[in-house]
Coordinates of C-alpha atoms and ligand atoms in Angstrom, one line a residue:
X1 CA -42.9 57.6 2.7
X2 CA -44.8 55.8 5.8
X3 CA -47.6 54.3 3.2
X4 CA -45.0 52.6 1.1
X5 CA -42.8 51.1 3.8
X6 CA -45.8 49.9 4.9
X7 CA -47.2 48.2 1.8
X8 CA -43.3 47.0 1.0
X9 CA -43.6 45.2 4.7
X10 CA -46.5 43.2 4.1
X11 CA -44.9 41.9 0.7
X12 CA -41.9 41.1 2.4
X13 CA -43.1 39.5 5.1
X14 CA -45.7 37.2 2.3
X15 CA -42.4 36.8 0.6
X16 CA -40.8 35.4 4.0
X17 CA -44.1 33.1 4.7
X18 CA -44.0 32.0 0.9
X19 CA -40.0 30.8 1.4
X20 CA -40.7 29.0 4.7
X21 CA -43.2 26.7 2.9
X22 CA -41.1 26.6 0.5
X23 CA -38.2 25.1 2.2
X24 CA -40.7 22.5 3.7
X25 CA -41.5 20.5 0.7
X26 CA -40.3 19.6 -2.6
X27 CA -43.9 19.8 -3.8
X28 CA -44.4 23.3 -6.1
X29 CA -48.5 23.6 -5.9
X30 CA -50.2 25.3 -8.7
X31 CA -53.6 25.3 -7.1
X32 CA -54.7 26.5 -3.5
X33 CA -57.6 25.5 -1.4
X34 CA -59.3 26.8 1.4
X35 CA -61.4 24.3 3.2
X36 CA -64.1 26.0 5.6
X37 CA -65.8 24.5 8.4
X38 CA -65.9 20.7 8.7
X39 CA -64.3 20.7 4.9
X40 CA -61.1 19.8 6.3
X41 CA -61.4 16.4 5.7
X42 CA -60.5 16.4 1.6
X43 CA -57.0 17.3 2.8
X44 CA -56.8 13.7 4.5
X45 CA -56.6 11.8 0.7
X46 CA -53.4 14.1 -0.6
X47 CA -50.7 11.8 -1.3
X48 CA -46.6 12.6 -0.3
X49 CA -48.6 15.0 2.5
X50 CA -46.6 17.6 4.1
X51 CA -48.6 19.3 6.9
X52 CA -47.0 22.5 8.0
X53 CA -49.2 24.3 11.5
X54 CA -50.3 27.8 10.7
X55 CA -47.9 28.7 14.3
X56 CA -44.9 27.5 12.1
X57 CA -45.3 29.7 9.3
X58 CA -44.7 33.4 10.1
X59 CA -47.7 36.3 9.3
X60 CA -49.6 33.1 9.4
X61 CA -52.7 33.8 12.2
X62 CA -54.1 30.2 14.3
X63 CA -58.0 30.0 14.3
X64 CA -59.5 30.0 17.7
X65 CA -62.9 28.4 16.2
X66 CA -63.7 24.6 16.4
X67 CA -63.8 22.6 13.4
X68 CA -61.2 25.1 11.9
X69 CA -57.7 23.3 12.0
X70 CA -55.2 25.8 11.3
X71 CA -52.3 24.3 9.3
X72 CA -51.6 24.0 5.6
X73 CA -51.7 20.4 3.9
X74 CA -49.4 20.6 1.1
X75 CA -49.9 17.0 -1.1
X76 CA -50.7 15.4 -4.3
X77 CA -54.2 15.6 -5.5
X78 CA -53.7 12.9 -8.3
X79 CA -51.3 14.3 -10.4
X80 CA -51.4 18.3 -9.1
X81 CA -49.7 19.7 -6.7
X82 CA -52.1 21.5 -4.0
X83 CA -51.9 23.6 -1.1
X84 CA -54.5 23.1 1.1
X85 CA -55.9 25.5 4.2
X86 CA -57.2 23.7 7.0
X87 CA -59.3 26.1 8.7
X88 CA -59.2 30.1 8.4
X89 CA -59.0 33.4 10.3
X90 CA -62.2 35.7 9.8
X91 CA -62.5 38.6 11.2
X92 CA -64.3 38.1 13.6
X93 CA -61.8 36.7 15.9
X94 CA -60.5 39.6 16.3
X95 CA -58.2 39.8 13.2
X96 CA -57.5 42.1 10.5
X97 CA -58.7 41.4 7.1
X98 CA -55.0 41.9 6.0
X99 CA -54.4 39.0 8.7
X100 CA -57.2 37.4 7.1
X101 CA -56.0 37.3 3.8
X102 CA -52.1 37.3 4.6
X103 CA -52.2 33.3 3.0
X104 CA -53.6 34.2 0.0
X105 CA -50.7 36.9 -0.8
X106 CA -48.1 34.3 0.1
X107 CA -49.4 31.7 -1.6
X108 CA -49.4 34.3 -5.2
X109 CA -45.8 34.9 -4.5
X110 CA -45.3 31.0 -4.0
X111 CA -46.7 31.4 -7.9
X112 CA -49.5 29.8 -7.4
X113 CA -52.6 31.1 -9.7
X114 CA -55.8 29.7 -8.8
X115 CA -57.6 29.6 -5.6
X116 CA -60.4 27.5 -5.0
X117 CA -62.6 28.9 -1.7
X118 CA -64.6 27.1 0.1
X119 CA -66.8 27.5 3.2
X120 CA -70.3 26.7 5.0
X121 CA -73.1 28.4 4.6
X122 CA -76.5 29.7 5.3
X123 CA -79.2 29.3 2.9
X124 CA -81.4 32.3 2.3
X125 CA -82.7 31.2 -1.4
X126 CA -85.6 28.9 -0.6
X127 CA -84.2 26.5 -3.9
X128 CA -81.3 25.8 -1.6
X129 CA -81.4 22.8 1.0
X130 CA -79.5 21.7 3.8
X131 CA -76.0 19.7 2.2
X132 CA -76.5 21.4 -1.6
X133 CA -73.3 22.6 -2.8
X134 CA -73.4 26.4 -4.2
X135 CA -71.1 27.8 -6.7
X136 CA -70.7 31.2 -5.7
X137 CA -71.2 33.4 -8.7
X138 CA -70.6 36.4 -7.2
X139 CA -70.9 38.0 -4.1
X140 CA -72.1 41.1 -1.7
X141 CA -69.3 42.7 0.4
X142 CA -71.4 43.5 4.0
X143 CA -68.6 43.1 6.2
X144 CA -68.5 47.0 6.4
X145 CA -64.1 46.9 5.8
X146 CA -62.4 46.0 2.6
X147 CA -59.3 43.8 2.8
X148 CA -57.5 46.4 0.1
X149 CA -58.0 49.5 2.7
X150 CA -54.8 51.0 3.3
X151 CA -51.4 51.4 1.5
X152 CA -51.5 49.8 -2.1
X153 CA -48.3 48.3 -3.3
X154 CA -48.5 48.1 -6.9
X155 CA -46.7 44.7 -6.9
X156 CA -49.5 42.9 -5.7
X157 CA -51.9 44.7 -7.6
X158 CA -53.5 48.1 -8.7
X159 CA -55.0 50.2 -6.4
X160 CA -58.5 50.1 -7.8
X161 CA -58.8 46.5 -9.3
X162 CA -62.2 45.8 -11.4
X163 CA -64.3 43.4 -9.6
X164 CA -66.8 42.7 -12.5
X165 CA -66.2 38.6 -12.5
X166 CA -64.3 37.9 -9.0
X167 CA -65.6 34.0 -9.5
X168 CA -63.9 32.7 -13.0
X169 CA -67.0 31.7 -15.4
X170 CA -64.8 29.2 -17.0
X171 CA -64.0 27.6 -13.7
X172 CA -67.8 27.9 -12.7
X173 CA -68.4 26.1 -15.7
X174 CA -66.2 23.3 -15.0
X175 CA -67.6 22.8 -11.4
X176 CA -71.3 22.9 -13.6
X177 CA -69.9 20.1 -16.0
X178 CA -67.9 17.9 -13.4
X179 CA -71.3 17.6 -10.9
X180 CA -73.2 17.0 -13.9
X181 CA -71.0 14.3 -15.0
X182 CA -71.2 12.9 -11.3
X183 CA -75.1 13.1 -10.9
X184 CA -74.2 16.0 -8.0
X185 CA -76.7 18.3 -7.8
X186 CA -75.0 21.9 -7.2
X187 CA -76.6 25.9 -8.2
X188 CA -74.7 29.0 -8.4
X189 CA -75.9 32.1 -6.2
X190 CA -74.5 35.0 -4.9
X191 CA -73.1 34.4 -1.6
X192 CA -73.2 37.5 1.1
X193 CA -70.4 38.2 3.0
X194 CA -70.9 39.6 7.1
X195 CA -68.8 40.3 9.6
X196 CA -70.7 38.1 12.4
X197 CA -69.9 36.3 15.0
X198 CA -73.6 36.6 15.6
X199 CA -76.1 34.8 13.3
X200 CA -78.3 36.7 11.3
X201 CA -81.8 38.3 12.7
X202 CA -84.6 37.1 10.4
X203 CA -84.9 41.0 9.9
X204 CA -81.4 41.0 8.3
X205 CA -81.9 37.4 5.9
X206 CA -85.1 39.3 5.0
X207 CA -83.0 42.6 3.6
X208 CA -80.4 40.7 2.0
X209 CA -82.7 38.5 0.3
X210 CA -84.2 41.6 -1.1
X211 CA -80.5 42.7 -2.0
X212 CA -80.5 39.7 -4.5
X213 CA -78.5 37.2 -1.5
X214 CA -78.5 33.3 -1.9
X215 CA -76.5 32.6 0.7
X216 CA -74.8 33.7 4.1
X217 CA -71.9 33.4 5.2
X218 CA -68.5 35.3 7.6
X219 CA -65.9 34.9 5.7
X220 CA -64.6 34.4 1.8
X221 CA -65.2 37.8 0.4
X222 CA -62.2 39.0 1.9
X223 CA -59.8 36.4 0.3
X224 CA -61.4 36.3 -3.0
X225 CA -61.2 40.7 -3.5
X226 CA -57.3 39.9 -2.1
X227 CA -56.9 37.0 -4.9
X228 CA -58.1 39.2 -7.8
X229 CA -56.3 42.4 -6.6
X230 CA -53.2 39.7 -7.7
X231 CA -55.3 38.7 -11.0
X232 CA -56.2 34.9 -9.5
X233 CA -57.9 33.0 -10.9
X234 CA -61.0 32.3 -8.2
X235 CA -63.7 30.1 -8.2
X236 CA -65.7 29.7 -4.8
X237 CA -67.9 26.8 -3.4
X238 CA -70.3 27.1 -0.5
X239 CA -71.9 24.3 1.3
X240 CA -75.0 25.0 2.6
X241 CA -75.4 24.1 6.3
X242 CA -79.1 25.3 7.4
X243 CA -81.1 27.1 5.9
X244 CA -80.6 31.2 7.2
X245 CA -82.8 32.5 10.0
X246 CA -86.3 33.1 9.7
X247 CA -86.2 30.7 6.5
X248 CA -86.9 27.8 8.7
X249 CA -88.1 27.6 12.0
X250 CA -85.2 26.8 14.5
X251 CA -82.7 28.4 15.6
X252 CA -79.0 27.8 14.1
X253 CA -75.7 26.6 15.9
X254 CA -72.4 26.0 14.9
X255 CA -72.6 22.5 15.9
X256 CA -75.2 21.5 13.0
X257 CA -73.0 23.6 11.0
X258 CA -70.0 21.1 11.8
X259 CA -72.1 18.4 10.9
X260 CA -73.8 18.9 8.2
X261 CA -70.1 19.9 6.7
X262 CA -69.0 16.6 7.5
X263 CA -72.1 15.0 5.9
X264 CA -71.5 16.2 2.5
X265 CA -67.7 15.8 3.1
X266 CA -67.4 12.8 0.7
X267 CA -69.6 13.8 -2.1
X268 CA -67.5 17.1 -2.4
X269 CA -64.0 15.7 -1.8
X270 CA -64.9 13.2 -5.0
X271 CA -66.2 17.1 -6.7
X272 CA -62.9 18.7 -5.4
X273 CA -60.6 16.1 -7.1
X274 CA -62.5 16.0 -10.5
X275 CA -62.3 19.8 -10.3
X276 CA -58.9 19.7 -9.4
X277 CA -57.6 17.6 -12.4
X278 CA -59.2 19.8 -15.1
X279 CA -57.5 22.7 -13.3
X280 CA -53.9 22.2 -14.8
Ligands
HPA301 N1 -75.2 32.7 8.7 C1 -73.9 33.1 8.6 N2 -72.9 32.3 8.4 C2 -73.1 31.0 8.4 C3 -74.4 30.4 8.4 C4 -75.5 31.3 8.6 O1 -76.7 31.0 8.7 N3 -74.3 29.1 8.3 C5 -73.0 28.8 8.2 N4 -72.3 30.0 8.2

């Protein structure tokens, strides 16, 4: 009795979050995108914008991190209607993963099918560099929690969904054929998800480099096991920031982090917008 009031909550209150935006623009967006640190900037060349601040819409959490914006662009992207994230919760502020991933459920009952992920990360495969763009092709959950613990309602999704290809092959493929077609140079790893706050140990990038890892990053995993317990259609983009510790020699801050985001910023907003127009 408790479990399903409390599973029928959460898709009422994503059903309240989904109306709100909603009411806010005439726009219906079939795609949704979640641009990670120093990413934001795509969001800046939607057309008939409607920017909506995360403290507006309700369920929706603000991100205390810099270079994490926290409101929702909603705009043009040619001719496709998008929704855009500027900035993220992750769970290591402090929030829940069902915070975490509370903008992914609403934005399935808005009826919106395919999410497009992005975020920063930290190279761990040596064939990686500093500003190369990684298609995730499928990932490690470390974070220890599962955004799906806890009362299932059957609405959203069964209780035990398969996870066998989270990051749509067809949409990896199009990512594959769009760089090639722009002379972008992108690969495809498996991206590991950890709780953080902290950086990795070299210790740590050495074990998950055994467990198969390309990449390292805090957040993602989380919305993408949320999206397919809907049946979303996911694909996921990493931008590689520095290269993980004990990979190269110095140590890693969230400042070079910001800017190398913002360095590749223009190479994968023109990616982003090719993407986007095969997606419809
Ligand atoms: N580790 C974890 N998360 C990250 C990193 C990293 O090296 N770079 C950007 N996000």
């Amino acid at each position: 009795m408790l479990e399903g009031s409390a599973a029928s909550n959460l898709y009422a209150r994503a059903e309240h979050a989904a109306r709100t935006i909603r009411a806010r623009t005439a726009l219906d967006g079939r795609i949704a995108v979640v641009l990670g640190s120093g990413l934001g900037g795509f969001a800046d060349e939607f057309e008939e914008a409607v920017r909506i601040p995360y403290a507006e819409i309700p369920g929706f959490a603000a991100s205390t991190v810099a270079g994490h914006a926290g409101s929702l662009v909603i705009g043009k992207v040619g001719r496709v209607p998008v929704v855009a994230m500027l900035g993220r919760v992750h769970s290591y502020e402090g929030y829940s993963l069902e915070e975490v991933t509370f903008p992914i459920r609403t934005f399935k009952l808005m009826g919106i099918d395919t999410l497009l992920l992005t975020n920063a990360a930290g190279g761990i495969n040596v064939q990686l560099s500093e500003g190369t763009l990684m298609i995730i092709s499928d990932h490690l959950n470390l974070m220890g929690l599962n955004p799906l613990r806890g009362p299932n309602d059957e609405r959203f999704g069964t209780r035990f969904p398969d996870m066998t290809e989270v990051y749509s092959r067809a949409l990896q493929e199009t990512v594959v054929e769009e760089a090639n077609a722009l002379g972008i140079e992108v690969r495809r790893g498996i991206y590991a998800a950890l709780s953080g706050p902290s950086y990795e140990t070299p210790a740590e990038i050495h074990m998950l480099r055994s467990f198969g890892a390309d990449a390292i990053g805090m957040s993602t995993v989380p919305e993408a096991i949320v999206a397919r317990h809907m049946g979303m259609k996911v694909l996921g983009i990493s931008c590689i920031t520095n290269m993980a510790a004990g990979i190269s020699d110095g140590p890693i801050n969230h400042e070079e982090v910001m800017e190398i985001g913002n360095r590749v910023r223009a190479t994968f907003a023109v990616l982003l917008r090719r993407i986007i127009g095969r997606l419809t």
